[in-house]
Amino acid sequence: MLLVLALPASPLGCTAEDAPAMPSATQAPAPVPRAHLRGLKGNVQIKRATADEWSTASDGVPLFENDKVRTEAGAGADLVFQANGSTVHLGGDSLIGIAETRPRPGRSRTDLTVLRGRIDAELKKPAEQSLSVTTPGATIQAGREIVFQ
């Protein structure tokens, strides 16, 4: 006896409807500016953490972690920090970096690396804020006004 079984023909593999969904690419959150440049005087330049070249800065430009700012002799700029309104006055012939910050709960913190030059810092609420300034040779932390040369 001969038995014939008929099976429906189906293509090998799966159709688009049957294919497993690809996980969507998760986007990293956009970086939040740490500070903005204000009151530029003379030649002030910035170097983004993701860039190889220096570019001319403009008033109001946002600064992010690991960005660098430099001024030529006679130039200057103010860095106004987003989170707490602290202001750092950058003098001429200076080079600073916006350092990565690890804030403590309930306390606003600003971290800078001064590679050369002078800064003057003003904290709006010294009881609730701190400023950490790192140089190639030292680290200074303050909760009140600080002048560093």
Tab-separated table of C-alpha atoms in Angstrom:
chain	number	residue	atom	x	y	z
A	1	MET	CA	0.000	0.000	0.000
A	2	LEU	CA	1.264	3.387	-0.932
A	3	LEU	CA	0.669	6.344	1.337
A	4	VAL	CA	1.153	9.848	0.001
A	5	LEU	CA	1.295	12.739	2.324
A	6	ALA	CA	0.955	16.233	0.952
A	7	LEU	CA	2.658	19.011	2.907
A	8	PRO	CA	2.259	22.647	2.068
A	9	ALA	CA	5.370	24.092	0.535
A	10	SER	CA	7.044	26.788	2.641
A	11	PRO	CA	10.160	28.733	1.844
A	12	LEU	CA	13.225	28.061	3.892
A	13	GLY	CA	13.888	30.656	6.558
A	14	CYS	CA	11.292	33.060	7.824
A	15	THR	CA	9.328	35.897	6.378
A	16	ALA	CA	9.698	39.508	7.463
A	17	GLU	CA	6.689	39.144	9.761
A	18	ASP	CA	8.227	36.076	11.416
A	19	ALA	CA	11.706	37.535	11.882
A	20	PRO	CA	12.648	38.417	15.451
A	21	ALA	CA	12.629	42.098	16.165
A	22	MET	CA	16.060	43.694	16.279
A	23	PRO	CA	16.707	45.524	19.523
A	24	SER	CA	16.523	49.235	18.944
A	25	ALA	CA	19.742	51.165	19.366
A	26	THR	CA	19.653	52.930	22.679
A	27	GLN	CA	20.845	56.469	22.441
A	28	ALA	CA	23.146	57.794	25.101
A	29	PRO	CA	21.710	60.831	26.829
A	30	ALA	CA	22.886	64.114	25.381
A	31	PRO	CA	25.720	65.614	27.405
A	32	VAL	CA	24.696	68.395	29.745
A	33	PRO	CA	26.742	71.594	29.622
A	34	ARG	CA	28.773	72.136	32.784
A	35	ALA	CA	29.389	75.845	32.170
A	36	HIS	CA	29.022	78.671	29.646
A	37	LEU	CA	31.609	81.226	28.586
A	38	ARG	CA	30.681	84.845	29.248
A	39	GLY	CA	32.392	88.238	29.034
A	40	LEU	CA	35.082	87.245	26.555
A	41	LYS	CA	37.901	89.729	26.167
A	42	GLY	CA	40.642	89.234	23.576
A	43	ASN	CA	41.541	85.906	21.977
A	44	VAL	CA	39.800	83.026	23.791
A	45	GLN	CA	39.790	79.534	22.295
A	46	ILE	CA	38.171	76.213	23.188
A	47	LYS	CA	39.091	72.638	22.425
A	48	ARG	CA	36.296	70.126	22.714
A	49	ALA	CA	37.035	66.822	24.386
A	50	THR	CA	36.055	65.141	21.117
A	51	ALA	CA	38.076	67.455	18.828
A	52	ASP	CA	41.681	67.672	17.763
A	53	GLU	CA	41.747	71.385	16.910
A	54	TRP	CA	41.290	74.605	18.864
A	55	SER	CA	38.511	76.947	17.731
A	56	THR	CA	37.647	80.554	18.503
A	57	ALA	CA	35.207	80.812	21.398
A	58	SER	CA	32.129	82.997	21.399
A	59	ASP	CA	30.051	84.451	24.207
A	60	GLY	CA	27.561	81.947	25.627
A	61	VAL	CA	29.226	78.850	24.192
A	62	PRO	CA	28.527	75.778	26.381
A	63	LEU	CA	31.393	73.857	27.949
A	64	PHE	CA	31.233	70.145	28.677
A	65	GLU	CA	33.338	67.754	30.763
A	66	ASN	CA	36.918	67.491	29.484
A	67	ASP	CA	36.668	70.585	27.247
A	68	LYS	CA	39.606	72.988	27.483
A	69	VAL	CA	39.713	76.801	27.388
A	70	ARG	CA	42.789	78.908	26.710
A	71	THR	CA	43.402	82.626	26.631
A	72	GLU	CA	46.230	84.625	25.117
A	73	ALA	CA	48.103	87.334	26.999
A	74	GLY	CA	45.741	90.202	27.845
A	75	ALA	CA	42.627	88.086	27.182
A	76	GLY	CA	40.090	86.811	29.681
A	77	ALA	CA	36.742	85.102	30.097
A	78	ASP	CA	34.221	84.087	32.753
A	79	LEU	CA	33.005	80.520	33.134
A	80	VAL	CA	29.524	80.486	34.658
A	81	PHE	CA	28.654	77.041	35.954
A	82	GLN	CA	25.224	75.745	35.040
A	83	ALA	CA	24.352	73.829	38.179
A	84	ASN	CA	25.082	76.447	40.811
A	85	GLY	CA	25.838	79.814	39.221
A	86	SER	CA	29.447	79.826	40.423
A	87	THR	CA	31.740	82.012	38.346
A	88	VAL	CA	35.385	81.424	37.545
A	89	HIS	CA	37.264	84.382	36.053
A	90	LEU	CA	39.996	83.188	33.713
A	91	GLY	CA	42.944	85.563	33.268
A	92	GLY	CA	45.278	86.067	30.330
A	93	ASP	CA	47.743	83.447	29.140
A	94	SER	CA	45.778	80.678	30.864
A	95	LEU	CA	44.843	77.101	30.033
A	96	ILE	CA	42.173	75.219	31.986
A	97	GLY	CA	40.126	72.057	31.587
A	98	ILE	CA	36.589	71.305	32.755
A	99	ALA	CA	37.188	68.237	34.914
A	100	GLU	CA	34.796	65.350	35.448
A	101	THR	CA	32.798	65.873	38.610
A	102	ARG	CA	31.530	63.306	41.084
A	103	PRO	CA	29.095	65.325	43.180
A	104	ARG	CA	28.101	64.405	46.695
A	105	PRO	CA	24.387	64.349	47.548
A	106	GLY	CA	23.104	67.757	48.582
A	107	ARG	CA	26.329	69.542	47.652
A	108	SER	CA	27.042	71.212	44.331
A	109	ARG	CA	30.599	70.834	43.097
A	110	THR	CA	32.786	72.434	40.450
A	111	ASP	CA	36.023	70.786	39.320
A	112	LEU	CA	38.679	72.493	37.195
A	113	THR	CA	42.167	71.632	36.073
A	114	VAL	CA	44.462	74.659	35.761
A	115	LEU	CA	47.406	73.842	33.534
A	116	ARG	CA	48.718	77.420	33.479
A	117	GLY	CA	47.601	80.912	34.322
A	118	ARG	CA	45.356	82.516	36.884
A	119	ILE	CA	41.757	82.024	37.977
A	120	ASP	CA	39.563	83.890	40.439
A	121	ALA	CA	36.508	81.990	41.651
A	122	GLU	CA	33.286	83.134	43.303
A	123	LEU	CA	30.846	80.651	44.810
A	124	LYS	CA	27.238	81.866	45.043
A	125	LYS	CA	26.370	79.701	48.076
A	126	PRO	CA	29.633	78.606	49.730
A	127	ALA	CA	27.819	76.602	52.413
A	128	GLU	CA	26.288	74.364	49.726
A	129	GLN	CA	29.032	74.376	47.093
A	130	SER	CA	32.630	73.358	46.709
A	131	LEU	CA	35.312	74.098	44.161
A	132	SER	CA	38.170	71.759	43.412
A	133	VAL	CA	41.123	73.129	41.450
A	134	THR	CA	43.753	70.665	40.314
A	135	THR	CA	47.141	71.709	38.943
A	136	PRO	CA	50.009	69.542	37.749
A	137	GLY	CA	51.489	69.887	41.243
A	138	ALA	CA	48.575	70.305	43.682
A	139	THR	CA	44.834	70.135	44.339
A	140	ILE	CA	43.012	72.903	46.190
A	141	GLN	CA	39.462	72.621	47.497
A	142	ALA	CA	37.486	75.572	48.759
A	143	GLY	CA	34.052	76.425	50.021
A	144	ARG	CA	34.503	80.185	49.916
A	145	GLU	CA	36.154	82.676	47.577
A	146	ILE	CA	39.464	81.440	46.200
A	147	VAL	CA	42.178	83.227	44.245
A	148	PHE	CA	44.698	80.915	42.621
A	149	GLN	CA	47.900	81.961	40.839
